[in-house]
PDB file of C-alpha atoms in Angstrom:
ATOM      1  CA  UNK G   1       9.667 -17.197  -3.725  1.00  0.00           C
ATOM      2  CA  UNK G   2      10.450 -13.867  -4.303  1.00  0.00           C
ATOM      3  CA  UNK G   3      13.282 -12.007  -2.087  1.00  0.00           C
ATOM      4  CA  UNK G   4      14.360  -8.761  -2.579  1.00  0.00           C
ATOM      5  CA  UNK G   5      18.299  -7.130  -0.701  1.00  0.00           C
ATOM      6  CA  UNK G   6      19.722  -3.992  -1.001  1.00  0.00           C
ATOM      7  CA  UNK G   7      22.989  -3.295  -0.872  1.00  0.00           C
ATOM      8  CA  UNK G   8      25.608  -0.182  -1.383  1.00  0.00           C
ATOM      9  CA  UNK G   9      28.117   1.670   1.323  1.00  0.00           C
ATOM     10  CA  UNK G  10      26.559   2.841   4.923  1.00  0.00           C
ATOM     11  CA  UNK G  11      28.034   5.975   5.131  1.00  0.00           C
ATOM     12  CA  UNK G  12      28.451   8.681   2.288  1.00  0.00           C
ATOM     13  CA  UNK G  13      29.628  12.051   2.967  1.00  0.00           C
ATOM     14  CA  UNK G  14      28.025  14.983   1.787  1.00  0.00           C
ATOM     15  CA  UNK G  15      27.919  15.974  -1.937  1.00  0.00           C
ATOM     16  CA  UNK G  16      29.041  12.598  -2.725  1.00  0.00           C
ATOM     17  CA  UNK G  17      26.963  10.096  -5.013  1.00  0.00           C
ATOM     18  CA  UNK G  18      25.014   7.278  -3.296  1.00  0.00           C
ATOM     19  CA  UNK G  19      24.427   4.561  -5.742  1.00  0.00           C
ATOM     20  CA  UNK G  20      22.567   1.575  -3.908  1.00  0.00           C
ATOM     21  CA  UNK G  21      22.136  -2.227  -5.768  1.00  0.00           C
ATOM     22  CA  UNK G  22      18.975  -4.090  -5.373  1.00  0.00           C
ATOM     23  CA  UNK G  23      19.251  -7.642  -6.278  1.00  0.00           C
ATOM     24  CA  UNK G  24      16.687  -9.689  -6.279  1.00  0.00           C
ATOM     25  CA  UNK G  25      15.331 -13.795  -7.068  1.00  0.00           C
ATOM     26  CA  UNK G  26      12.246 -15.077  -8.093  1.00  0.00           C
ATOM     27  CA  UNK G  27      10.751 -13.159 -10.489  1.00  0.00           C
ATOM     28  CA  UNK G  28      11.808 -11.790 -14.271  1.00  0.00           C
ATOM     29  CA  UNK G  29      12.320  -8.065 -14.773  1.00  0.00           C
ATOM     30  CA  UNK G  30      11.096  -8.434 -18.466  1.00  0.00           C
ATOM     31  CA  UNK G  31       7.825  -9.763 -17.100  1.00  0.00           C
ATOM     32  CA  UNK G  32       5.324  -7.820 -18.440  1.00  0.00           C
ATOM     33  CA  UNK G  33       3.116  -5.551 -15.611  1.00  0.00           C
ATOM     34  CA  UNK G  34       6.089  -5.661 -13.168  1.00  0.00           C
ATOM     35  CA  UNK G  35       8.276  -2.746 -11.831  1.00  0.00           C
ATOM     36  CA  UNK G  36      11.360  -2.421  -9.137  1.00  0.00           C
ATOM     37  CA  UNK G  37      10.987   0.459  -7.033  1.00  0.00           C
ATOM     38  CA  UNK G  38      12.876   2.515  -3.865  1.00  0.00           C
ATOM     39  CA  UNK G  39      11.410   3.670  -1.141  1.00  0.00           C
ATOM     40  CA  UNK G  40      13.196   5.241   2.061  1.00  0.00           C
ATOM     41  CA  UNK G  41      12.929   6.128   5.498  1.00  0.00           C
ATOM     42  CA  UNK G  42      14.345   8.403   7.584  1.00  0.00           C
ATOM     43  CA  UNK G  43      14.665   7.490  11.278  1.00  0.00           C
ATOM     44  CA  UNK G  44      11.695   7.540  13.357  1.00  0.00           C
ATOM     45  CA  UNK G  45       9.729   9.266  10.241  1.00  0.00           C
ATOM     46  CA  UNK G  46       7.370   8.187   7.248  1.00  0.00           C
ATOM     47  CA  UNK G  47       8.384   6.260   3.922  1.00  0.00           C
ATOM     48  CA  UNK G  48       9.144   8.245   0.810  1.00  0.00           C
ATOM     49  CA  UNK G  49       8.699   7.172  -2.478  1.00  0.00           C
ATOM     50  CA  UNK G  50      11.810   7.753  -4.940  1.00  0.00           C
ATOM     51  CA  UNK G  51      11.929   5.687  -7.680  1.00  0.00           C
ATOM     52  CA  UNK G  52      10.367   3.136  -9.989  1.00  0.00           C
ATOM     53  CA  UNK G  53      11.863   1.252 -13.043  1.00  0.00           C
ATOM     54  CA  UNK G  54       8.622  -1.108 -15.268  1.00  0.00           C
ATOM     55  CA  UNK G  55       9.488  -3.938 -17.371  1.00  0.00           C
ATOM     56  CA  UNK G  56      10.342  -2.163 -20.572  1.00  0.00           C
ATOM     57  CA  UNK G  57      12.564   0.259 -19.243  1.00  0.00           C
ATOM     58  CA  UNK G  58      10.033   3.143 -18.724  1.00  0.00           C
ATOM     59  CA  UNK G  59      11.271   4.987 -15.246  1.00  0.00           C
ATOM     60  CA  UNK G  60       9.483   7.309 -12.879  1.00  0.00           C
ATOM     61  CA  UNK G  61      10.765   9.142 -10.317  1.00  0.00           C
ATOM     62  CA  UNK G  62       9.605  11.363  -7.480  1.00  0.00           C
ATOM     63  CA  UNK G  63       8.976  15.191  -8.736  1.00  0.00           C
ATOM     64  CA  UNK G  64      10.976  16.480  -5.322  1.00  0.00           C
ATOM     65  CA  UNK G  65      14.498  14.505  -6.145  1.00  0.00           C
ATOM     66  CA  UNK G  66      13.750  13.853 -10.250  1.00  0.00           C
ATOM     67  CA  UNK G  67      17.160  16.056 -10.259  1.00  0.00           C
ATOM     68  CA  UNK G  68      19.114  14.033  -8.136  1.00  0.00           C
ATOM     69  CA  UNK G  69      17.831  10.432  -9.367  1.00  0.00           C
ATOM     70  CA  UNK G  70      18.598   7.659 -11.967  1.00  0.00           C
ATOM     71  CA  UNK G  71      17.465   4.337 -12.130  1.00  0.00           C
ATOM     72  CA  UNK G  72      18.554   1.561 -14.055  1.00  0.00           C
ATOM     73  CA  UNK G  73      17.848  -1.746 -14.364  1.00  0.00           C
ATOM     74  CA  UNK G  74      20.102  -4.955 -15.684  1.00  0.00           C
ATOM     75  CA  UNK G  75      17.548  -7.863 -16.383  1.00  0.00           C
ATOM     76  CA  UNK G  76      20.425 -10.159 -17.116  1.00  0.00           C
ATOM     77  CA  UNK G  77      21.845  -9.659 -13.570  1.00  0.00           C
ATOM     78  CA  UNK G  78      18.579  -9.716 -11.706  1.00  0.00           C
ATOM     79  CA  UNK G  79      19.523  -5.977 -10.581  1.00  0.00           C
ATOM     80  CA  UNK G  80      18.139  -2.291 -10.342  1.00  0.00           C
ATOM     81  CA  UNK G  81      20.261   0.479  -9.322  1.00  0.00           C
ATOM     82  CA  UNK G  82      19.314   3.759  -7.822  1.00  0.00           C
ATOM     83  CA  UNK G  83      21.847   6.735  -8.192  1.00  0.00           C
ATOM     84  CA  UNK G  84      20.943   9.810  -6.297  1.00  0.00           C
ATOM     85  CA  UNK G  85      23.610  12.473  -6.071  1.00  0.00           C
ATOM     86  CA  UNK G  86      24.637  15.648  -3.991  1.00  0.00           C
ATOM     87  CA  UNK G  87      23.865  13.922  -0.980  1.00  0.00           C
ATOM     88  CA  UNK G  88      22.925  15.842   1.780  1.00  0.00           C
ATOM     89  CA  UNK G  89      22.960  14.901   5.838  1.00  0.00           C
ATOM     90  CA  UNK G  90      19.059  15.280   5.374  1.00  0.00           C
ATOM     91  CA  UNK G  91      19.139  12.018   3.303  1.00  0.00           C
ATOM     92  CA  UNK G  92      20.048   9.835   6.167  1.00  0.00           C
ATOM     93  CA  UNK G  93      17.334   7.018   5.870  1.00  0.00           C
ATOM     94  CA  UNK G  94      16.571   3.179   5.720  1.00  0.00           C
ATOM     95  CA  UNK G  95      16.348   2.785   1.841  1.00  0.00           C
ATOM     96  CA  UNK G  96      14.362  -0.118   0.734  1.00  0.00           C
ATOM     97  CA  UNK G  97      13.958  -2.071  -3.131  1.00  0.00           C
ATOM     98  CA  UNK G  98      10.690  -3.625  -3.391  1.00  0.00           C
ATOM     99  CA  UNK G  99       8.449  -5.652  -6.020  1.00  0.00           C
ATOM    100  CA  UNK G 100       5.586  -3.969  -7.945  1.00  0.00           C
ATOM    101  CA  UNK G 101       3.364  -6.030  -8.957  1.00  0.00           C
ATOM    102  CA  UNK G 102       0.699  -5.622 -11.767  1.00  0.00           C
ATOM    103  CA  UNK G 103      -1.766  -3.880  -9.161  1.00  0.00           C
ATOM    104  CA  UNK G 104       0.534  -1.671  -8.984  1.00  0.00           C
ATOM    105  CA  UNK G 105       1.662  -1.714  -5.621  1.00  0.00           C
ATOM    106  CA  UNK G 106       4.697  -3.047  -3.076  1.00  0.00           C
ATOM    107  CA  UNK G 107       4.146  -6.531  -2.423  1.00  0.00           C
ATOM    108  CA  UNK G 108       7.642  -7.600  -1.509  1.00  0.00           C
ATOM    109  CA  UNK G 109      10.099  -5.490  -0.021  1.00  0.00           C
ATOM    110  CA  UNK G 110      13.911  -5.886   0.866  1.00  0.00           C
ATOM    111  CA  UNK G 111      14.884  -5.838   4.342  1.00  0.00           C
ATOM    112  CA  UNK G 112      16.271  -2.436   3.637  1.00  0.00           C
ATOM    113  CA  UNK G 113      19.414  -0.771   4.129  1.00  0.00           C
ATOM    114  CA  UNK G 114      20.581   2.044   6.413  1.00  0.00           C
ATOM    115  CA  UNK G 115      22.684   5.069   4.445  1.00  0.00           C
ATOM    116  CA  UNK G 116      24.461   7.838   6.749  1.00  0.00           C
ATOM    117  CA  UNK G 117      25.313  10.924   5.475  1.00  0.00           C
ATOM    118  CA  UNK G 118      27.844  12.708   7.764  1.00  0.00           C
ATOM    119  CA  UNK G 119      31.272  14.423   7.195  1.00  0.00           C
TER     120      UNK G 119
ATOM    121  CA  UNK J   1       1.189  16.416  -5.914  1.00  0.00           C
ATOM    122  CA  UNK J   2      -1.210  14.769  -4.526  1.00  0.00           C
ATOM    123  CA  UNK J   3      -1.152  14.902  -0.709  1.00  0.00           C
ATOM    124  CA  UNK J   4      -2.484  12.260   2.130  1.00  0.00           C
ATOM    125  CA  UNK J   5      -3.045  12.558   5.982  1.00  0.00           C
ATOM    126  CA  UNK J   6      -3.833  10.594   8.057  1.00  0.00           C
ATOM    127  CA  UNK J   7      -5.880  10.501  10.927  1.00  0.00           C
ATOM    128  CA  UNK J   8      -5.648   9.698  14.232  1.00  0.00           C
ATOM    129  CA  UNK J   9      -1.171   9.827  14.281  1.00  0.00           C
ATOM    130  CA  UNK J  10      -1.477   7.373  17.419  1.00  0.00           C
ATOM    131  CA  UNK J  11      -4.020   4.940  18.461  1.00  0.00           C
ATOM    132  CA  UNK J  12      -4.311   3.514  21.755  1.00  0.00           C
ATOM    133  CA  UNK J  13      -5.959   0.210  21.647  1.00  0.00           C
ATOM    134  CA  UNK J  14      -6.888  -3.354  23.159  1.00  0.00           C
ATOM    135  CA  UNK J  15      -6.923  -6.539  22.239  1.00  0.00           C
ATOM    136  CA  UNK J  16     -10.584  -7.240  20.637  1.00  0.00           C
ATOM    137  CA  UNK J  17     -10.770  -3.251  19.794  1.00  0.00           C
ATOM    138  CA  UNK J  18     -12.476  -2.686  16.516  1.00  0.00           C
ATOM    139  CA  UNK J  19      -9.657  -0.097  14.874  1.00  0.00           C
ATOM    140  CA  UNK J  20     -10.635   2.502  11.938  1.00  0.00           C
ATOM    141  CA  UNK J  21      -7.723   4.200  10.783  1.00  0.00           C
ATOM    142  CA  UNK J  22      -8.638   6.859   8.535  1.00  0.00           C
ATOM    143  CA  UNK J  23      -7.079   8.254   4.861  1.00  0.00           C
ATOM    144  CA  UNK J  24      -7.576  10.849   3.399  1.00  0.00           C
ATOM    145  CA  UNK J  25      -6.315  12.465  -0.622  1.00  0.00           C
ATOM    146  CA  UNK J  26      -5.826  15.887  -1.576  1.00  0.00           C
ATOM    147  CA  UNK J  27      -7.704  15.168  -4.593  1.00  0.00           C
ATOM    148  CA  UNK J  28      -9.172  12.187  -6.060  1.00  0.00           C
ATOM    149  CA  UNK J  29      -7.298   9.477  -6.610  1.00  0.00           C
ATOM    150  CA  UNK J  30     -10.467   7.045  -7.076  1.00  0.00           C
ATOM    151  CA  UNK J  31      -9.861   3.382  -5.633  1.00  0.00           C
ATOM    152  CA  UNK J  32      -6.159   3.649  -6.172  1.00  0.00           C
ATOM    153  CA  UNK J  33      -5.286   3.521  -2.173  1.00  0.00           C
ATOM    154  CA  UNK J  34      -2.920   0.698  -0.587  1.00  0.00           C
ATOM    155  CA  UNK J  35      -2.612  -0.270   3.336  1.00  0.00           C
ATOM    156  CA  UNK J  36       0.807  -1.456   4.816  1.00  0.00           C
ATOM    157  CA  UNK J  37       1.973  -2.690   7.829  1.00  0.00           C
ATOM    158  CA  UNK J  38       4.878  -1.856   9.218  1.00  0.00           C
ATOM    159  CA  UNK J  39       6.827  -3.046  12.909  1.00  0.00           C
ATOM    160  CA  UNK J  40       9.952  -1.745  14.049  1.00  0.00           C
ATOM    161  CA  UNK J  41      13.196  -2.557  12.062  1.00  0.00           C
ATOM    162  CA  UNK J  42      10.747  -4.172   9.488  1.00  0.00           C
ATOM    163  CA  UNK J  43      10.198  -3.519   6.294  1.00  0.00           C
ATOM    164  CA  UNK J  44       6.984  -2.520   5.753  1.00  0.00           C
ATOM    165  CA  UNK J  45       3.954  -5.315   4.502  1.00  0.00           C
ATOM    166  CA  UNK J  46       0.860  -4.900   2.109  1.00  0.00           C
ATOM    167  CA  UNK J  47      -2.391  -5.872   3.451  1.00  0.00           C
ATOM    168  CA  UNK J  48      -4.788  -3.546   1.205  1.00  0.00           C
ATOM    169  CA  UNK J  49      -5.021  -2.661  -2.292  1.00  0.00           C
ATOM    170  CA  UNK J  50      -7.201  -0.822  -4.499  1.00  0.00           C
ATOM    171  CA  UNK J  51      -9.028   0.544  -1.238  1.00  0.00           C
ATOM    172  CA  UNK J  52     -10.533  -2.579  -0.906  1.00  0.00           C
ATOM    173  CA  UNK J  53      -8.605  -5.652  -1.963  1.00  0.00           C
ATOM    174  CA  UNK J  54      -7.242  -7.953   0.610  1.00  0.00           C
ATOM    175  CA  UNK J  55      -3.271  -9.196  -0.494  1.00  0.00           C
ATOM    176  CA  UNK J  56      -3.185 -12.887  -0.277  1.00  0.00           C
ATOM    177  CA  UNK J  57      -2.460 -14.200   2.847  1.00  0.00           C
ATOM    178  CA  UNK J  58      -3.672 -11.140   5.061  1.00  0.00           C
ATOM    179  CA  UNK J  59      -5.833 -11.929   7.755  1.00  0.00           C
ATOM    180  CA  UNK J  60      -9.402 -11.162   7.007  1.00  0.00           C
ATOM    181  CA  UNK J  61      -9.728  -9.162  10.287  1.00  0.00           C
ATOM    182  CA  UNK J  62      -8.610  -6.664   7.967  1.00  0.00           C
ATOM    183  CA  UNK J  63     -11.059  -4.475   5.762  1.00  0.00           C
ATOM    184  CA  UNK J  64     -10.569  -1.141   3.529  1.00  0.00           C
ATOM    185  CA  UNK J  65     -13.482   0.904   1.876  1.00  0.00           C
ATOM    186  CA  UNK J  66     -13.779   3.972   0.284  1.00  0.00           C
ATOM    187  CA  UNK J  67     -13.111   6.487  -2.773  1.00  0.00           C
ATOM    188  CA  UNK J  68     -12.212   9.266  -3.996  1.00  0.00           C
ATOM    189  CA  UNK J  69     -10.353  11.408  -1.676  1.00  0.00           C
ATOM    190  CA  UNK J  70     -11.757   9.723   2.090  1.00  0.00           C
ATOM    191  CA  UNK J  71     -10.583   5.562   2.581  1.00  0.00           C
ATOM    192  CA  UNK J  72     -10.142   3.500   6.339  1.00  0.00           C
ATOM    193  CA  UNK J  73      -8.527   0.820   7.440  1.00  0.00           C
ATOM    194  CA  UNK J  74     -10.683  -1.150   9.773  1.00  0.00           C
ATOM    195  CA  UNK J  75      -9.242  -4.085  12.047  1.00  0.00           C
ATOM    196  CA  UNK J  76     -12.504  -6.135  13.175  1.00  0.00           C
ATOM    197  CA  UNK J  77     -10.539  -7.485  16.309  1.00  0.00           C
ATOM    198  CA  UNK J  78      -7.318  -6.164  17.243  1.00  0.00           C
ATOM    199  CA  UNK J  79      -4.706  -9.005  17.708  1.00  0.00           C
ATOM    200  CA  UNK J  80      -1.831  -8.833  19.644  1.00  0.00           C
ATOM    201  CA  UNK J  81       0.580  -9.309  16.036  1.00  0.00           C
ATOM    202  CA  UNK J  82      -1.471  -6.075  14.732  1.00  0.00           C
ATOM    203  CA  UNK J  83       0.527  -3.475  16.933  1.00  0.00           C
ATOM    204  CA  UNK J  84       2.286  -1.558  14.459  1.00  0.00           C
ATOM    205  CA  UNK J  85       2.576   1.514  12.568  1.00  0.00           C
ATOM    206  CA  UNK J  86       0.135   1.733   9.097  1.00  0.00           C
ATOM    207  CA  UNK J  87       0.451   3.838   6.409  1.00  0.00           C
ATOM    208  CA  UNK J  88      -1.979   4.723   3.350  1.00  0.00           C
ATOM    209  CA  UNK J  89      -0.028   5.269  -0.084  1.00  0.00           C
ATOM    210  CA  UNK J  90      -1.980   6.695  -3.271  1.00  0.00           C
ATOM    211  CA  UNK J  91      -0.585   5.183  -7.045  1.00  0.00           C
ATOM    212  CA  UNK J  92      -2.997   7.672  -9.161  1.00  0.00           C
ATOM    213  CA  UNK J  93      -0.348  10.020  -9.855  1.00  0.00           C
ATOM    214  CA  UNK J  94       3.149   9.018  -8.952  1.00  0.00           C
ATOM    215  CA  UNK J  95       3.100   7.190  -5.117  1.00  0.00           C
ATOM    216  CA  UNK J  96       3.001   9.122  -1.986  1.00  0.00           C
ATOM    217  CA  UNK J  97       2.390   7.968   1.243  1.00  0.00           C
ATOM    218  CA  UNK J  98       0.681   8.943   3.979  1.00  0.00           C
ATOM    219  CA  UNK J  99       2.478  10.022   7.402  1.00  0.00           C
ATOM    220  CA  UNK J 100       1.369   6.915   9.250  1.00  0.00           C
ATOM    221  CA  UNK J 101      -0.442   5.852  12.225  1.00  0.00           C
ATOM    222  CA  UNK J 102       0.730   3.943  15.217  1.00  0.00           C
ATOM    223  CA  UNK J 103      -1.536   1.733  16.905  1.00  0.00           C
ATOM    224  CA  UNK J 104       0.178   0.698  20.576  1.00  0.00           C
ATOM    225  CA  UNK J 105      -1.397  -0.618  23.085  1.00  0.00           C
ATOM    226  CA  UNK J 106      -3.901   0.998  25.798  1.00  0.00           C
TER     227      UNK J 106
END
């Protein structure tokens, strides 16, 4: 059974560094064909793609916030962690960790986790 | 970037509707196209991949089709679990994901 949690604080102020964990159980992150990626939400609007970290290490990240965004995974730990910096009010969102399988799409998300951004 | 809309942004429906959401690419993308579900507070589920693939354990009420740059989402019967918002999301360059449709009911 795979499961998938985020976790990381609920309120950042602006400028400061949001780094979010992502834990996860039942699957390997050296499995070959799999990736760990974030998505987010901002209230009441559409998901975003950020970030995506494959088996061996290769990363992507969204072209708008490639600036602002590191991934990293620890296999050993069962963890990926996002790092996206200058935060801005405008980054206020549900940000969700999910499983990518070898089709290359989300087929097991975390039950997300809400980040504020607010002085 | 490749861009997607989506068409209609709300959908007023009944139970037993046939539902065709529509997708559509700012350039081709081929028959890499995925379907989620999503309901409030939930994160959101796949029930469609490449265009056409049903994910295991998704009703078979739902169907995708299409290509290139024009895909749908068809519910054959609308059940009262399939009230929810749905969202397209292209993988042939990056991901991006459409701006969603609700489907509530008439």
């Amino acid at each position: 059974q795979i499961t998938l949690k985020e976790s990381g604080p609920t309120l950042v102020k602006p400028t400061q560094t949001l780094t979010l964990t992502c834990t996860f159980s039942g699957f390997s992150l050296s499995t070959s064909g799999v990736g760990v990626g974030w998505i987010r939400q901002p209230p009441g609007k559409a998901l975003e793609w950020l970030a995506l970290i494959y088996w061996n290490d290769d990363k992507r990240y969204s072209p708008s916030l490639k600036s602002r965004l590191t991934i990293t995974k620890d296999t050993s730990k069962n963890q990926v962690v996002l790092t996206m910096t200058n935060m801005d009010p405008v980054d206020t969102a549900t940000y969700y960790c999910a499983h990518m399988s070898s089709t290359s799409c989300y087929n097991y998300w975390g039950q997300g986790t809400l980040v504020t951004v607010s002085s | 970037d490749i861009q997607m809309t989506q068409s209609p942004s709300t959908l007023s429906a009944s139970v037993g509707d046939r539902v065709t959401i529509t997708c559509r690419a700012s350039q081709s993308i081929s028959s890499w196209l995925a379907w989620y579900q999503q309901k409030p507070g939930k994160a959101p589920k796949l029930l469609i991949y490449k265009a056409s693939s049903l994910e295991s354990g998704v009703p078979s009420r739902f169907s995708g089709s299409g290509s290139g740059t024009e895909f749908t989402l068809t519910i054959s019967s609308l059940q009262p679990d399939d009230f929810a918002t749905y969202y397209c999301q292209q993988y042939n360059s990056y991901f991006t994901f459409g701006p969603g449709t609700k489907v509530d009911i008439k």
